[in-house]
GROMACS .gro file of C-alpha atoms in nm:
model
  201
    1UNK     CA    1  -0.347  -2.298  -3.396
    2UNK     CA    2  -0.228  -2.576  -3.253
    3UNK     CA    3  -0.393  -2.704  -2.854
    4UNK     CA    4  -0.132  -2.587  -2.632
    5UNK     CA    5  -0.068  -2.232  -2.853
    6UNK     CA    6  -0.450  -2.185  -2.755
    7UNK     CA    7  -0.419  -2.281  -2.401
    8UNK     CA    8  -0.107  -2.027  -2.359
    9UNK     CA    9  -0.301  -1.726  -2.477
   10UNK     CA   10  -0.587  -1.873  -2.254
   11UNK     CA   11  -0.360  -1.877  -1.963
   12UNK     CA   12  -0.164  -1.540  -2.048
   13UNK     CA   13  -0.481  -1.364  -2.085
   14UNK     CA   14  -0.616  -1.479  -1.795
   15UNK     CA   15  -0.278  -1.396  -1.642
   16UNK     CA   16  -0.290  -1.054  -1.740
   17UNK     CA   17  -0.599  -0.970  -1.625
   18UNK     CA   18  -0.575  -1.121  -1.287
   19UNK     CA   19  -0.251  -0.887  -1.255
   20UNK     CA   20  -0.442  -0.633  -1.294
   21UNK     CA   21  -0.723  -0.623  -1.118
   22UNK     CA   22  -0.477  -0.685  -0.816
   23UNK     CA   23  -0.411  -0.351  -0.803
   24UNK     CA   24  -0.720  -0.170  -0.969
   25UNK     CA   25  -0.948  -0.355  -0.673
   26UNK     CA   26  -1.092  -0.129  -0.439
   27UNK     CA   27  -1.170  -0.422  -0.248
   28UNK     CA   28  -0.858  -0.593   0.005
   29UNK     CA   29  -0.964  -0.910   0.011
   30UNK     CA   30  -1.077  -0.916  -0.387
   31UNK     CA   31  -0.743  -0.811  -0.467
   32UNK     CA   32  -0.577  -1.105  -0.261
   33UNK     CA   33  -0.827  -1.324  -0.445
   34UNK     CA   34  -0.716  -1.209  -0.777
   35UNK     CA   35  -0.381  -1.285  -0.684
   36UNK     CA   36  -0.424  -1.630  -0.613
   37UNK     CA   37  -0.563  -1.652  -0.967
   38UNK     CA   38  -0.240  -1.497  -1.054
   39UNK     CA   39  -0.045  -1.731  -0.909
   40UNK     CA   40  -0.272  -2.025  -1.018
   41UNK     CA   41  -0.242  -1.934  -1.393
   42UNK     CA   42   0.174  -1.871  -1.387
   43UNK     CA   43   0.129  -2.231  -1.225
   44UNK     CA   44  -0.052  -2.372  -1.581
   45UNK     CA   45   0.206  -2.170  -1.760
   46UNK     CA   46   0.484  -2.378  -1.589
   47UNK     CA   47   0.319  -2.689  -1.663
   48UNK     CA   48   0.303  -2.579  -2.051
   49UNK     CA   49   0.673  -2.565  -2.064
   50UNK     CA   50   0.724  -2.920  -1.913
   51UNK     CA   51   0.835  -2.711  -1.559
   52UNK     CA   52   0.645  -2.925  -1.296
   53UNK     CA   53   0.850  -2.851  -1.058
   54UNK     CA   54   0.813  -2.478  -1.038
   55UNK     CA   55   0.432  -2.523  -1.098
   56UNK     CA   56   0.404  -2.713  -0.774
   57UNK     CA   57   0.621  -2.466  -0.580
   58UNK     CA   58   0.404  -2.210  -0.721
   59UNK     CA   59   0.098  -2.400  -0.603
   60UNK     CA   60   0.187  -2.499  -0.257
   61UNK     CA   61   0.431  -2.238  -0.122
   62UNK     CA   62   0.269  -1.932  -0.293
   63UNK     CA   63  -0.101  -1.999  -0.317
   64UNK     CA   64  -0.087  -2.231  -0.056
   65UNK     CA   65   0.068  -2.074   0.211
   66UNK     CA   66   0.156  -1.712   0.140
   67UNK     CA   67  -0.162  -1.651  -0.021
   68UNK     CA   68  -0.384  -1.813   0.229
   69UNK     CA   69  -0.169  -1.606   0.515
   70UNK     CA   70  -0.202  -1.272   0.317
   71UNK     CA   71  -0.630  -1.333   0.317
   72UNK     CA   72  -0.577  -1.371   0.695
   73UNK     CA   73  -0.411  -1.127   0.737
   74UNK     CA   74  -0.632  -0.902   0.564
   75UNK     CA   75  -0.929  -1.026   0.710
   76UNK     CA   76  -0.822  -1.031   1.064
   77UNK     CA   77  -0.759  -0.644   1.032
   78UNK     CA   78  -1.083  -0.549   0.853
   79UNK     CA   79  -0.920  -0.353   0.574
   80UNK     CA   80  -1.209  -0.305   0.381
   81UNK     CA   81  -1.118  -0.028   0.086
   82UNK     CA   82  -0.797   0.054  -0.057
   83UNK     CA   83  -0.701   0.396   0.079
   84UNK     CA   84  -0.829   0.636  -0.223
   85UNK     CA   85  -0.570   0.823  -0.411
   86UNK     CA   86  -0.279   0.544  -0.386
   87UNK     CA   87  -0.287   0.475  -0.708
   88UNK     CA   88  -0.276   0.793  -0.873
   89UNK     CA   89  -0.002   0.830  -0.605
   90UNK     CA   90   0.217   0.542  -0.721
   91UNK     CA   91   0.116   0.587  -1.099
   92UNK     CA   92   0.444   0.710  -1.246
   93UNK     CA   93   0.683   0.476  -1.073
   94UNK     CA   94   0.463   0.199  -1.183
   95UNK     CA   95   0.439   0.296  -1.517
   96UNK     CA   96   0.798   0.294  -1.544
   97UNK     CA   97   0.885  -0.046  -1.437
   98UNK     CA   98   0.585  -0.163  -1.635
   99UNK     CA   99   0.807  -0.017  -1.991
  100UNK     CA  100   1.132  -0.161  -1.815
  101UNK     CA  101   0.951  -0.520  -1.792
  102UNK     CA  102   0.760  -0.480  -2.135
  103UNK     CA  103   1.070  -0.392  -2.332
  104UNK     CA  104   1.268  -0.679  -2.143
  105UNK     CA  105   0.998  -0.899  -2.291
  106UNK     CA  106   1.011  -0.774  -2.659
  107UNK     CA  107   1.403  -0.805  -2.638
  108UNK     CA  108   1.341  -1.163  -2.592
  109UNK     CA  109   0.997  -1.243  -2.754
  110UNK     CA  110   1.213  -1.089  -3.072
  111UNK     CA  111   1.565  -1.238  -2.994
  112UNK     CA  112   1.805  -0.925  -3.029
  113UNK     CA  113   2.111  -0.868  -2.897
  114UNK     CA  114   2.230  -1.046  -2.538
  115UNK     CA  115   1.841  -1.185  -2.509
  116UNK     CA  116   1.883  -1.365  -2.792
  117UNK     CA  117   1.639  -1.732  -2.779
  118UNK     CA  118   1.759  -1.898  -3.045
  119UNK     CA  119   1.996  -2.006  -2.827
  120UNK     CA  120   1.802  -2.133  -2.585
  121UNK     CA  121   1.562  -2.455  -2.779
  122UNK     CA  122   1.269  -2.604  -2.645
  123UNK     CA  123   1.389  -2.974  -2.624
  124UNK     CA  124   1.030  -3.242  -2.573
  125UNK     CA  125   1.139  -3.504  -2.290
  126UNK     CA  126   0.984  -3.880  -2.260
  127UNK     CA  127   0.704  -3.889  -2.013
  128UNK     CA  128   0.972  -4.089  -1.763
  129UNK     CA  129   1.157  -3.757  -1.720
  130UNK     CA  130   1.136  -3.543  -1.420
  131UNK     CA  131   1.241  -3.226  -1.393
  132UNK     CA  132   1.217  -3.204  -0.999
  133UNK     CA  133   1.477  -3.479  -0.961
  134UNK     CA  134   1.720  -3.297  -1.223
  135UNK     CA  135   1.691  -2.999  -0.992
  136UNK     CA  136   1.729  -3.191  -0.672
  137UNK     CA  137   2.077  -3.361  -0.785
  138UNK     CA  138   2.222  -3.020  -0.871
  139UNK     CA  139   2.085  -2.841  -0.599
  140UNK     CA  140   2.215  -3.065  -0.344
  141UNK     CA  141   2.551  -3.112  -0.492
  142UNK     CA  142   2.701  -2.838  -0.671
  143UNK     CA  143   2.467  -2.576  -0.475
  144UNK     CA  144   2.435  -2.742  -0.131
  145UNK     CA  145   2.574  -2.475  -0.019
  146UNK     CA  146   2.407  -2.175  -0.084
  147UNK     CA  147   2.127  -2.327  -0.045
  148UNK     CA  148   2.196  -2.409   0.329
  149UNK     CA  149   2.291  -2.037   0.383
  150UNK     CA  150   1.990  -1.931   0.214
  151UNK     CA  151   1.773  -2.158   0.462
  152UNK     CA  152   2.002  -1.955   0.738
  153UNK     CA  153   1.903  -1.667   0.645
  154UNK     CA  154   1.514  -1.754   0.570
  155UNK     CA  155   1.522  -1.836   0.963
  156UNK     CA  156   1.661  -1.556   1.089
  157UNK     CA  157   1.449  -1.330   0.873
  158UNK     CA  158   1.125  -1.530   1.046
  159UNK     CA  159   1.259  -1.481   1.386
  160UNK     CA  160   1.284  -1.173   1.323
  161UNK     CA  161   0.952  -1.042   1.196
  162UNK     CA  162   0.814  -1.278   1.493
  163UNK     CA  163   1.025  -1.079   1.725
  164UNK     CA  164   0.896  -0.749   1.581
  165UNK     CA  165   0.548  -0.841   1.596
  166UNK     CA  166   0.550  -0.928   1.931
  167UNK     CA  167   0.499  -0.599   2.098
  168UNK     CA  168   0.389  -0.549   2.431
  169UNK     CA  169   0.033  -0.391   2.509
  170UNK     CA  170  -0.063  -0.217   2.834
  171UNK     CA  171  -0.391  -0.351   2.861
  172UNK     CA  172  -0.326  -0.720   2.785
  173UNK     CA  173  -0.378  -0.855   3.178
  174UNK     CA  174  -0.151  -1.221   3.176
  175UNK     CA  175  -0.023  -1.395   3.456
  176UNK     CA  176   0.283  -1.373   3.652
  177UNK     CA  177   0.370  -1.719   3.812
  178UNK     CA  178   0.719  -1.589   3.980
  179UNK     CA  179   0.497  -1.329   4.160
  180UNK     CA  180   0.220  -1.519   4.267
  181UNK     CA  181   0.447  -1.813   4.418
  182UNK     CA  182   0.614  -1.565   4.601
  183UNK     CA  183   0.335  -1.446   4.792
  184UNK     CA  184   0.276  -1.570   5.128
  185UNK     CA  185  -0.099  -1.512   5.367
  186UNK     CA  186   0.088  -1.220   5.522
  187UNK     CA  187   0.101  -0.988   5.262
  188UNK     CA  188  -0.258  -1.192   5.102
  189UNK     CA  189  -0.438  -1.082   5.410
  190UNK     CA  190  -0.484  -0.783   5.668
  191UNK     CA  191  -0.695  -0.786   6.012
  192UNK     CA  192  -0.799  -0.474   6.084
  193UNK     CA  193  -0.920  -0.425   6.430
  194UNK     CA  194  -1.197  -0.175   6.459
  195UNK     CA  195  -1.362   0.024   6.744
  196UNK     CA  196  -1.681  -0.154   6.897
  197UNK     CA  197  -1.968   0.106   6.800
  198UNK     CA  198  -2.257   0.120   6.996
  199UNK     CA  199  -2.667   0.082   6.886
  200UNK     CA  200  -2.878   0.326   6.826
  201UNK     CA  201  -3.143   0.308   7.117
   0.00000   0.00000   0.00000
């Protein structure tokens, strides 16, 4: 067994076990932890297949930003245990994409029908290559254009879960500078005159 054949099933493994205890933690922020291991392992499978690109997008955007926002998240609202019960609860539906993805995989592990990898060769590129510039020429010429849409539509979906977070709470006291200019010493302050009282003798 050749070095990187033994570093793949040292990274799948890992891979697959990670995955798993994602959702078998009982623990929140364990389970975003295991993730990041997730992601950090489909990173060194990337790499393995000369894809440094997508290894670094994995990296940055994923564990980098998404994961490190999900762990805040988490965190901030002290969700300690995994509601008991949502696992049984979910059970058959994941079950059943889990035999939908595994068969995928044997359909092109084994190379039947439409899945068929013959097709598709491994081809071993000089160490002067770069796969992130290949994907940069095509995405910004032939593709420019979905790709601007796509970072349309990326916005609007931001500004909108900002504006849906923002919701307004009755006992958050801020201040009001439209009111407070408008306020003048006659509506600030009140003289009341009151009856002289006499002393006790």
């Amino acid at each position: 067994m050749g070095f990187e054949k033994y570093m793949f099933y040292l990274f799948s493994c890992t891979l697959i076990f990670s995955a798993v205890r994602v959702i078998t933690a009982r623990n929140s922020v364990h389970a975003v932890l295991f993730l990041v291991l997730t992601f950090f392992t489909s990173a060194a499978l990337w790499l393995l297949i000369e894809a440094e690109f997508l290894a670094i997008t994995m990296v940055l955007v994923y564990v980098g930003a998404v994961m490190v926002l999900f762990l805040f998240v988490v965190m901030m609202l002290d969700i300690n245990v995994i509601t008991r019960g949502g696992l049984i609860k979910y059970l058959p539906v994941g079950s059943a994409v889990a035999t939908v993805i595994v068969i995928e995989m044997m359909l092109v592990v084994t190379g039947s029908g439409y899945f068929n990898s013959a097709k598709y060769r491994f081809i071993p590129h000089t160490t002067d290559y770069s796969n992130a510039e290949e994907l940069g020429s095509i995405l910004y010429t032939f593709y420019v254009y979905p790709f601007e849409i796509a970072s349309i539509i990326l916005l609007v979906a931001i500004i909108a879960a900002i504006s849906l977070t923002l919701r307004r709470r009755l006992d958050t006291k801020s201040q009001n500078l439209n009111q407070q200019i408008q306020f003048s010493k006659s509506n600030r302050v009140q003289l009341i005159k009151l009856a002289a009282e006499r002393e006790p003798s």
